[in-house]
Coordinates of C-alpha atoms in Angstrom, one line a residue:
Chain F
M106 CA -67.2 7.2 25.6
A107 CA -65.7 9.3 27.6
D108 CA -66.0 12.6 27.6
P109 CA -62.0 13.9 28.5
H110 CA -63.0 17.1 29.6
Q111 CA -65.5 14.3 32.9
L112 CA -66.2 15.8 36.1
F113 CA -67.1 12.5 36.9
D114 CA -67.2 9.2 36.3
D115 CA -69.4 7.6 34.2
T116 CA -71.4 5.1 35.7
S117 CA -74.9 5.7 35.4
S118 CA -74.6 2.7 32.4
A119 CA -74.5 -1.2 34.4
Q120 CA -71.2 -1.9 32.6
S121 CA -69.0 0.4 33.7
Q122 CA -65.3 -0.7 33.6
G123 CA -64.9 0.2 37.7
Y124 CA -63.6 3.1 39.1
G125 CA -59.8 3.0 38.1
A126 CA -60.0 2.5 34.4
Q127 CA -61.8 6.3 34.3
R128 CA -59.7 7.9 35.8
G129 CA -57.3 8.5 32.5
P130 CA -59.3 9.9 31.1
S131 CA -59.7 12.6 33.9
G132 CA -57.3 15.0 33.0
L133 CA -57.8 17.2 35.7
G134 CA -56.2 15.9 37.9
Y135 CA -59.5 15.4 40.1
P136 CA -59.8 11.6 41.3
T137 CA -61.2 11.8 44.3
A138 CA -64.0 14.1 42.4
S139 CA -65.7 10.6 42.7
A140 CA -65.4 10.0 45.9
S141 CA -67.9 11.2 49.0
P142 CA -67.1 14.6 50.1
Q143 CA -65.6 13.8 53.6
A144 CA -62.5 11.2 51.4
A145 CA -62.2 13.6 49.1
F146 CA -61.0 15.8 51.5
L147 CA -58.4 14.1 52.5
A148 CA -57.5 12.2 49.0
D149 CA -56.5 15.3 47.3
P150 CA -52.9 15.9 46.9
V151 CA -52.7 18.8 47.8
S152 CA -53.2 17.8 51.3
N153 CA -52.1 14.9 51.7
M154 CA -48.7 16.3 50.8
A155 CA -50.0 18.7 53.2
M156 CA -51.2 15.9 56.1
A157 CA -47.9 14.9 55.0
Y158 CA -45.6 17.4 55.7
G159 CA -47.5 18.5 59.3
S160 CA -46.7 14.8 60.5
S161 CA -43.5 15.0 59.8
L162 CA -43.5 18.4 61.3
A163 CA -45.4 17.0 65.4
A164 CA -42.6 14.5 65.1
Q165 CA -39.6 17.0 64.2
G166 CA -40.9 18.6 67.1
K167 CA -41.3 16.1 69.0
E168 CA -37.3 15.4 68.4
L169 CA -36.0 18.8 69.6
V170 CA -37.8 18.8 73.0
D171 CA -36.7 15.4 73.7
K172 CA -33.2 16.7 72.1
N173 CA -33.2 20.1 74.2
I174 CA -35.0 18.6 77.5
D175 CA -32.3 17.3 78.5
R176 CA -30.1 20.5 78.4
F177 CA -32.3 21.9 80.3
I178 CA -33.5 19.5 82.7
P179 CA -30.8 16.3 83.2
V180 CA -33.6 13.3 82.9
T181 CA -31.4 10.2 83.2
K182 CA -29.3 12.0 86.3
L183 CA -33.3 13.2 88.3
K184 CA -33.7 9.2 87.3
Y185 CA -32.0 8.2 90.2
Y186 CA -33.4 10.3 92.6
F187 CA -36.6 8.5 91.8
A188 CA -35.1 5.1 91.8
V189 CA -37.4 4.7 95.2
D190 CA -39.6 1.8 96.2
T191 CA -42.0 1.8 99.6
L192 CA -39.2 0.1 101.4
Y193 CA -37.7 2.6 101.3
V194 CA -39.3 5.7 101.8
G195 CA -41.3 4.2 104.6
K196 CA -37.5 3.7 106.3
K197 CA -36.0 7.8 104.5
L198 CA -40.2 8.7 106.5
G199 CA -39.4 7.2 109.6
L200 CA -35.9 8.2 109.8
L201 CA -37.1 12.3 109.1
F202 CA -39.5 12.3 112.7
F203 CA -36.8 9.4 115.4
P204 CA -33.0 10.0 113.4
Y205 CA -31.7 9.7 116.8
L206 CA -31.0 5.5 116.7
H207 CA -29.6 5.5 112.8
Q208 CA -26.1 4.5 113.6
D209 CA -24.2 5.1 110.8
W210 CA -25.0 7.5 108.5
E211 CA -22.7 6.8 105.6
V212 CA -24.4 6.7 101.9
Q213 CA -22.9 3.0 100.3
Y214 CA -20.7 3.2 97.1
Q215 CA -20.4 1.3 94.4
Q216 CA -17.4 1.8 92.0
D217 CA -17.3 5.5 92.3
T218 CA -21.5 5.3 91.9
P219 CA -23.4 6.0 95.0
V220 CA -26.1 4.0 95.4
A221 CA -29.4 4.1 93.9
P222 CA -31.8 5.3 97.0
R223 CA -33.6 1.6 96.8
F224 CA -30.2 0.0 98.6
D225 CA -29.5 2.9 100.8
V226 CA -31.3 4.3 103.1
N227 CA -28.5 7.1 104.0
A228 CA -29.3 8.4 100.5
P229 CA -31.3 11.1 99.3
D230 CA -34.0 10.9 96.4
L231 CA -36.3 13.3 95.1
Y232 CA -40.0 11.4 95.3
I233 CA -40.2 12.7 98.9
P234 CA -39.0 16.3 99.4
A235 CA -41.5 16.3 95.1
M236 CA -44.2 14.5 97.0
A237 CA -44.7 16.5 100.1
F238 CA -43.5 20.2 98.4
I239 CA -47.1 19.2 96.9
T240 CA -49.2 17.4 99.9
Y241 CA -47.1 20.6 101.8
V242 CA -49.6 23.2 98.7
L243 CA -52.9 20.5 98.8
V244 CA -52.5 21.3 102.6
A245 CA -51.7 24.8 103.6
G246 CA -55.5 25.4 100.3
L247 CA -56.9 22.8 103.0
A248 CA -55.9 24.9 105.7
L249 CA -57.0 28.5 104.4
G250 CA -60.4 27.1 103.5
T251 CA -61.2 25.1 107.2
Q252 CA -60.5 29.6 107.5
D253 CA -62.7 30.1 104.5
R254 CA -59.8 32.0 103.4
F255 CA -58.9 30.3 100.8
S256 CA -59.6 30.9 96.8
P257 CA -57.8 29.1 94.0
D258 CA -55.1 31.8 93.7
L259 CA -54.5 31.2 97.2
L260 CA -53.0 28.5 96.9
G261 CA -50.8 29.3 94.0
L262 CA -49.2 32.0 95.2
Q263 CA -48.0 29.2 98.6
A264 CA -46.5 27.5 95.9
S265 CA -44.1 30.3 94.3
S266 CA -43.9 31.7 97.5
A267 CA -42.4 28.0 98.8
L268 CA -40.1 27.3 95.5
A269 CA -39.2 31.2 95.9
W270 CA -37.7 30.9 99.8
L271 CA -36.2 26.6 98.7
T272 CA -34.8 28.8 95.3
L273 CA -33.0 31.3 97.7
E274 CA -32.0 28.3 100.5
V275 CA -30.3 26.3 97.5
L276 CA -28.5 29.6 96.3
A277 CA -27.4 30.4 100.0
I278 CA -26.1 27.3 100.1
L279 CA -24.3 27.3 97.1
L280 CA -22.6 30.8 97.8
S281 CA -21.3 30.3 100.7
L282 CA -20.1 26.4 99.9
Y283 CA -18.1 28.5 96.9
L284 CA -16.9 30.8 99.7
V285 CA -16.0 28.6 101.7
T286 CA -14.0 26.9 99.1
V287 CA -15.5 23.4 100.3
N288 CA -13.9 20.5 98.4
T289 CA -17.8 18.4 98.4
D290 CA -19.5 15.5 96.6
L291 CA -22.6 17.9 97.2
T292 CA -24.4 19.0 93.8
T293 CA -27.8 20.7 93.4
I294 CA -30.0 18.5 93.7
D295 CA -28.4 16.9 95.9
L296 CA -28.9 19.7 98.2
V297 CA -32.2 20.9 96.8
A298 CA -33.4 16.7 98.0
F299 CA -32.0 17.6 101.6
L300 CA -33.9 20.7 101.8
G301 CA -37.3 19.2 100.6
Y302 CA -37.2 17.1 103.3
K303 CA -38.3 19.5 105.9
Y304 CA -41.6 20.2 104.0
V305 CA -42.5 16.5 105.1
G306 CA -42.8 17.9 109.6
M307 CA -44.0 21.3 107.9
I308 CA -46.8 19.2 106.9
G309 CA -47.2 16.9 109.6
G310 CA -47.0 20.3 111.9
I311 CA -49.7 22.0 109.8
L312 CA -52.4 18.7 110.2
M313 CA -51.9 18.4 114.0
G314 CA -52.4 22.1 114.2
L315 CA -56.2 21.4 111.8
L316 CA -56.7 19.0 114.7
F317 CA -55.6 20.1 117.5
G318 CA -55.7 23.7 117.5
K319 CA -52.4 25.8 118.6
I320 CA -51.4 23.6 121.1
G321 CA -50.4 20.8 119.1
Y322 CA -49.5 22.9 116.1
Y323 CA -46.8 24.3 118.5
L324 CA -45.6 20.5 119.4
V325 CA -45.8 18.7 116.4
L326 CA -43.6 21.6 114.9
G327 CA -41.1 21.6 117.6
W328 CA -40.8 18.0 117.2
C329 CA -40.5 17.8 113.8
C330 CA -37.8 20.9 114.0
M331 CA -35.5 18.3 116.1
S332 CA -35.1 16.0 114.2
I333 CA -34.7 18.5 110.8
F334 CA -32.1 19.9 112.5
V335 CA -30.8 16.7 114.0
F336 CA -30.8 14.9 110.5
M337 CA -29.4 17.8 108.0
I338 CA -26.4 18.0 110.9
R339 CA -25.7 13.5 111.0
T340 CA -26.5 14.2 106.6
L341 CA -24.1 17.2 105.6
R342 CA -21.2 17.2 107.9
L343 CA -20.8 13.1 106.1
K344 CA -20.6 16.2 102.1
I345 CA -19.3 18.9 103.9
L346 CA -16.9 17.6 106.5
A347 CA -13.1 17.1 105.8
E348 CA -13.1 13.2 106.6
A349 CA -11.1 13.3 109.2
A350 CA -14.0 14.9 111.3
A351 CA -16.8 13.1 109.8
E352 CA -15.3 9.9 111.8
G353 CA -15.7 11.3 114.8
V354 CA -12.4 13.3 115.5
P355 CA -11.9 16.5 116.8
V356 CA -9.9 18.2 114.5
R357 CA -9.1 22.4 115.0
G358 CA -8.7 24.4 112.4
A359 CA -10.0 27.0 110.7
R360 CA -11.2 25.4 108.0
N361 CA -12.5 22.7 109.5
Q362 CA -14.4 25.7 112.4
L363 CA -15.3 27.6 109.5
R364 CA -17.5 24.4 107.8
M365 CA -17.9 23.4 110.8
Y366 CA -20.7 26.7 111.2
L367 CA -21.2 26.0 107.8
T368 CA -23.7 22.8 109.0
M369 CA -24.8 24.0 111.8
A370 CA -25.8 27.2 110.0
V371 CA -27.4 25.5 107.7
A372 CA -29.0 22.3 109.9
A373 CA -30.0 26.3 112.1
A374 CA -32.5 28.0 108.5
Q375 CA -34.4 24.6 108.6
P376 CA -37.1 25.3 111.7
L377 CA -37.1 28.8 111.5
L378 CA -38.2 28.3 107.4
M379 CA -40.9 25.1 108.8
Y380 CA -42.0 28.3 111.3
W381 CA -42.8 31.5 108.3
L382 CA -44.0 29.1 106.4
T383 CA -46.7 27.5 108.3
F384 CA -47.9 29.5 110.7
H385 CA -50.1 31.9 108.7
L386 CA -52.0 28.3 108.5
V387 CA -53.3 27.8 112.0
R388 CA -55.3 30.5 113.8
Chain B
M45 CA -83.8 4.7 38.0
L46 CA -83.9 8.5 39.0
K47 CA -80.5 9.8 38.1
K48 CA -81.7 8.8 34.6
Y49 CA -85.0 11.3 35.7
F50 CA -82.3 13.9 36.7
M51 CA -79.8 13.8 34.1
S52 CA -82.3 13.7 31.7
H53 CA -82.5 17.3 32.0
H54 CA -79.4 18.3 33.0
N55 CA -76.1 17.3 31.0
L56 CA -73.7 16.4 34.1
F57 CA -70.8 16.1 31.6
T58 CA -70.6 18.4 29.8
G59 CA -72.0 21.2 32.1
H60 CA -74.2 22.1 29.5
S61 CA -77.7 22.7 30.7
I62 CA -80.5 21.6 28.1
C63 CA -82.8 23.6 29.6
K64 CA -81.2 26.8 27.1
K65 CA -81.7 24.1 24.0
S66 CA -85.9 24.4 25.1
P67 CA -87.6 27.4 26.1
P68 CA -86.4 28.0 29.2
S69 CA -89.2 27.8 32.1
F70 CA -89.3 28.4 35.7
G71 CA -89.6 25.2 36.4
C72 CA -86.7 23.1 34.4
Q73 CA -84.7 25.8 36.0
T74 CA -85.2 25.0 39.2
W75 CA -84.3 21.4 38.2
D76 CA -81.6 22.4 37.6
N77 CA -80.6 23.5 40.6
L78 CA -81.6 20.6 42.2
T79 CA -80.1 18.2 40.2
L80 CA -76.4 20.1 40.5
I81 CA -76.8 19.6 44.1
F82 CA -78.4 16.7 44.3
T83 CA -75.3 15.2 41.7
N84 CA -72.5 15.7 44.7
L85 CA -74.6 13.8 46.8
I86 CA -76.1 11.1 44.5
I87 CA -72.7 10.2 41.8
P88 CA -70.8 9.6 45.1
L89 CA -72.8 7.7 46.6
R90 CA -73.2 5.7 44.0
I91 CA -69.6 5.0 43.5
R92 CA -68.6 4.7 46.8
S93 CA -70.6 0.0 46.4
R94 CA -67.5 -0.1 44.5
V95 CA -64.6 1.8 46.2
V96 CA -63.3 1.8 50.3
M97 CA -64.3 5.6 51.8
T98 CA -64.7 6.5 55.7
P99 CA -67.9 5.8 56.9
M100 CA -70.9 8.0 56.9
P101 CA -72.3 9.1 59.6
M102 CA -75.0 6.8 59.2
E103 CA -71.9 3.8 59.8
I104 CA -71.0 5.1 62.6
F105 CA -74.2 4.5 64.6
M106 CA -74.4 1.5 63.2
D107 CA -70.7 -0.4 63.6
P108 CA -68.8 2.2 65.7
E109 CA -65.8 -0.1 65.3
K110 CA -65.0 1.9 62.0
L111 CA -64.2 4.6 64.7
G112 CA -61.8 2.2 66.2
I113 CA -63.6 1.7 69.3
N114 CA -63.7 -0.9 71.0
F115 CA -66.6 -1.8 72.7
D116 CA -65.5 -5.0 74.9
H117 CA -61.6 -3.6 75.7
I118 CA -63.3 -0.4 77.2
W119 CA -65.8 -3.4 78.8
Q120 CA -63.0 -5.6 79.3
K121 CA -61.5 -2.1 81.2
T122 CA -64.5 -0.9 82.7
L123 CA -64.3 -4.2 84.8
T124 CA -60.9 -3.6 85.8
V125 CA -60.8 -0.9 87.4
L126 CA -64.5 -1.0 88.9
N127 CA -62.8 -4.5 90.5
P128 CA -59.1 -3.0 92.7
L129 CA -58.9 -6.0 94.4
K130 CA -57.5 -8.2 91.8
P131 CA -54.7 -8.3 89.8
A132 CA -54.5 -6.5 86.6
D133 CA -53.3 -8.1 82.9
G134 CA -50.1 -6.0 81.6
S135 CA -51.4 -6.1 77.9
I136 CA -54.5 -4.2 78.2
M137 CA -53.1 -0.6 78.4
N138 CA -50.8 -1.6 75.1
E139 CA -54.1 0.1 72.3
T140 CA -53.8 3.8 73.7
D141 CA -58.3 4.3 73.5
L142 CA -59.6 7.7 75.3
A143 CA -62.6 6.9 74.3
G144 CA -63.7 5.7 77.8
P145 CA -62.1 7.9 80.1
I146 CA -63.7 11.3 77.7
L147 CA -67.2 9.0 77.7
F148 CA -67.2 9.4 82.1
C149 CA -65.0 12.6 82.7
V150 CA -68.1 13.3 80.4
A151 CA -70.4 11.6 82.5
L152 CA -68.3 13.8 86.0
G153 CA -70.0 16.8 84.6
A154 CA -72.9 15.7 83.6
T155 CA -73.8 14.3 87.5
L156 CA -72.4 17.2 89.1
L157 CA -74.5 19.5 86.6
L158 CA -77.4 17.4 87.7
A159 CA -76.3 18.2 90.8
G160 CA -76.3 22.0 90.8
K161 CA -72.6 22.4 90.0
V162 CA -71.1 24.3 86.9
Q163 CA -67.1 22.9 86.9
F164 CA -66.2 21.6 84.0
G165 CA -63.5 23.6 83.3
Y166 CA -62.4 23.3 86.6
I167 CA -62.8 19.1 85.6
Y168 CA -61.2 18.9 82.6
G169 CA -58.4 21.6 84.0
M170 CA -57.5 19.5 86.9
S171 CA -57.2 16.3 84.4
A172 CA -55.2 17.8 81.9
I173 CA -52.6 19.3 84.7
G174 CA -53.0 16.0 86.9
C175 CA -52.0 13.8 84.0
L176 CA -49.5 16.0 82.7
G177 CA -47.2 15.3 87.1
I178 CA -47.7 12.3 86.7
Y179 CA -46.6 11.4 83.0
A180 CA -43.5 13.4 84.0
L181 CA -43.8 11.3 87.3
L182 CA -44.2 8.1 85.7
N183 CA -41.4 8.5 83.0
L184 CA -38.5 9.2 86.4
M185 CA -40.0 6.7 88.2
S186 CA -40.5 3.5 85.5
S187 CA -37.4 1.8 83.5
S188 CA -38.9 1.9 80.6
G189 CA -40.7 5.3 79.2
V190 CA -45.1 6.3 79.2
S191 CA -46.9 7.9 76.5
Y192 CA -48.8 11.4 77.8
G193 CA -51.6 9.2 76.3
C194 CA -51.4 6.0 78.1
V195 CA -51.3 7.5 81.3
A196 CA -54.3 10.6 80.6
S197 CA -56.4 7.1 79.8
V198 CA -55.4 5.3 82.7
L199 CA -56.6 8.1 84.9
G200 CA -59.3 8.4 82.5
Y201 CA -60.5 4.7 83.2
C202 CA -60.0 5.4 87.3
L203 CA -62.6 8.2 87.2
L204 CA -65.3 6.2 86.8
P205 CA -66.1 5.4 91.2
M206 CA -66.0 8.8 91.5
V207 CA -68.7 9.6 88.9
I208 CA -70.6 6.9 91.1
L209 CA -69.9 9.3 94.4
S210 CA -70.7 12.4 92.1
S211 CA -74.3 10.7 91.2
G212 CA -74.8 9.9 94.7
A213 CA -74.6 13.8 95.8
V214 CA -77.1 14.3 93.6
F215 CA -79.6 12.5 95.9
F216 CA -78.2 13.1 99.0
S217 CA -75.9 15.6 100.5
L218 CA -72.2 14.7 101.1
Q219 CA -71.0 17.5 103.8
G220 CA -71.2 14.7 106.6
T221 CA -69.2 11.9 107.7
I222 CA -70.7 10.1 106.0
G223 CA -70.1 12.3 103.0
T224 CA -66.4 12.2 104.2
V225 CA -65.7 8.5 104.8
L226 CA -67.2 7.9 101.5
A227 CA -65.3 10.0 99.5
L228 CA -62.4 8.5 101.3
V229 CA -62.8 5.4 101.1
I230 CA -63.4 6.8 96.8
I231 CA -60.6 8.4 96.8
V232 CA -58.4 5.4 97.4
W233 CA -60.5 3.4 95.4
C234 CA -60.0 4.5 92.5
S235 CA -55.9 5.5 92.9
L236 CA -55.5 1.6 93.6
S237 CA -57.1 0.8 90.5
A238 CA -55.0 3.2 88.9
S239 CA -51.3 2.6 90.8
K240 CA -52.5 -1.5 90.1
I241 CA -52.6 -0.8 86.1
F242 CA -49.9 0.8 85.5
I243 CA -47.7 -1.4 87.5
S244 CA -48.6 -4.1 85.0
A245 CA -48.4 -2.5 82.8
L246 CA -45.0 -0.9 83.2
D247 CA -43.6 -3.9 85.0
M248 CA -42.8 -1.9 88.6
E249 CA -41.9 -3.9 91.4
G250 CA -42.3 -2.4 95.1
Q251 CA -43.8 0.7 94.0
Q252 CA -47.5 0.4 94.8
L253 CA -47.9 3.1 97.1
L254 CA -46.0 5.0 95.9
I255 CA -48.0 5.5 92.5
A256 CA -51.1 5.5 94.0
Y257 CA -50.0 8.7 96.5
P258 CA -50.3 10.8 93.9
C259 CA -53.0 9.8 92.3
A260 CA -54.4 10.1 95.2
L261 CA -54.1 13.7 95.8
L262 CA -54.8 13.8 92.0
Y263 CA -58.1 12.8 93.0
G264 CA -59.0 14.0 96.1
L265 CA -58.9 17.9 94.7
F266 CA -61.4 15.7 92.1
A267 CA -63.2 14.7 95.1
L268 CA -63.2 18.1 97.1
L269 CA -64.7 19.8 93.5
T270 CA -67.6 17.0 94.0
V271 CA -68.2 17.1 97.8
F272 CA -68.1 21.3 97.5

C-alpha cells in the first residue's frame, strides 16, 4: 500500500501500477525524487520556472539590443555601403591607384536615392575602407615584427592612433563644412568612406617598403599620394562645390572660392596623413 | 533481489531504521548508512526503465546521438572543407553545430602543444574576436542575416587545414621559404572553403573573393601563431 509520507515510489513489487499512478500520494510535491539525480534538478518545478524565466530574460535582452543598436549604429544605412561585389571592388581599387583616365565621376541616382555601389563605380562604399584599415593595422604589425619591434600591444596602439586620426579628420571636415555653410548631400558615412580610401595607398607603400627598402617606399607612396589627391579633388568637387562649378565653368564668387579652398585642403590633407602614419614603420 | 536485501534493514518509506528495534550493533549502523547512500542510486535506476530520462554518462559514450552529435553530418562538413573546389550544398549549414569546430580548435591547440607552444588562450581569443568581426561583416553584406553560431561553426570547420599545418610544424620547422609557401597555400585553402560555404549558405552572388579576404586575414593570424 502507498504510504502517505513516502518519498519514493515503491517499485519493489513487480506489479507496480507505474510511475504516474503513484504520484498522487506523494503529496510532498517532489515527483522528481524518483528520477535520476541529474534529471531531478531539471524536472523540479522551481528550476523549470527558473529556466523559463532565464530564457525569456535572454530573449528580452536580445530584443532590447536589437532595438537599441539601430539608434547608435544605423544598420540599414550601413547595409547600402556594403552592397558590393568583386567587380566593383576591383574597379574601385584600380581607380584609387590610377584615377587619371576616368571621365565620369557622377554618382547615378535612381528616383532620388543613389544607386548601390554594386551598380556604379563612383558610389562610395565602406567595405574597402574597413578592410584597408584592418589590413593596415596587420601590415604595420608585420613591419614592426620584421624590425624586431613587435609586441601585441603595439598593434592595439597603431590601431587606436589611426582611428583617432580618422575621427579627428572627420570632425575637422564636418566643422569646416558647417562654417562654410555648404549645402551638400555629403553624409558623415560618405565622408568616412572617402577618408578611408587612403589606407589602400598606405598599405601599398608599406609593403613596397618591406620588399624594396626606402626607395620602394617613397616611390610607391609618392604615386599613391598623387592618385589620392586627384581622386579626392574629383570626387569632392561634385559634392561640395555648386553644380555650376562642377560642370567645369569657373564661377567667380567668394562662396565658390571658399569651397574650392576647402576641397583643396581636404585633398591635400590626405597625402600628409598618409606619410605621417607610415614613415615610422619603414626603416 | 539485491534491493530486498538492503531494504530488509532499512525501511525507506518511513525513514526509520529497523536497527532501532534490535540491539544496535556496529554492523547494522554502517549498513544503515550504506543503504541510505545506495538507495539514491538503485531506486532511480529501477524507475529509469519506465520513464525516458536524460542519458546517463555510460549511455553517452555508447551513443552520442543522444547529445545531438551527429557524426554523419560532421563528416560531411569535414569533407566539404577538405575539397575547396567542389561546390557546396547550401543546406548543410541549416543546423548550427559547434561540436566539430570545438574539436578542431582543441586539436589545433594540442598540435601546437606538441610543437612546444602553449597558446590556447590566443587561439580562443582570436577565434572569438575574428568570429565577431566576420559575423558583423556578413550581416551587413548579405540580404538575409546570419546567426553567430553559424559563423562560428563554419569558421571552426575551416580551421581543419590549419590543424594539418601545425601538425606538420611538429616535424619540421616552418620558418623557411617552404614553410612560408606552405602557410600561404593553407591560408588560401581555408579561406576559399569558408567563403564557399558562406556564399552557398547565404545565397550571395559575386562576393566570394570579398568574403574570402577577411577570412584569409583571420586564418593568417592563426598561421602566424603556428609558424612563429
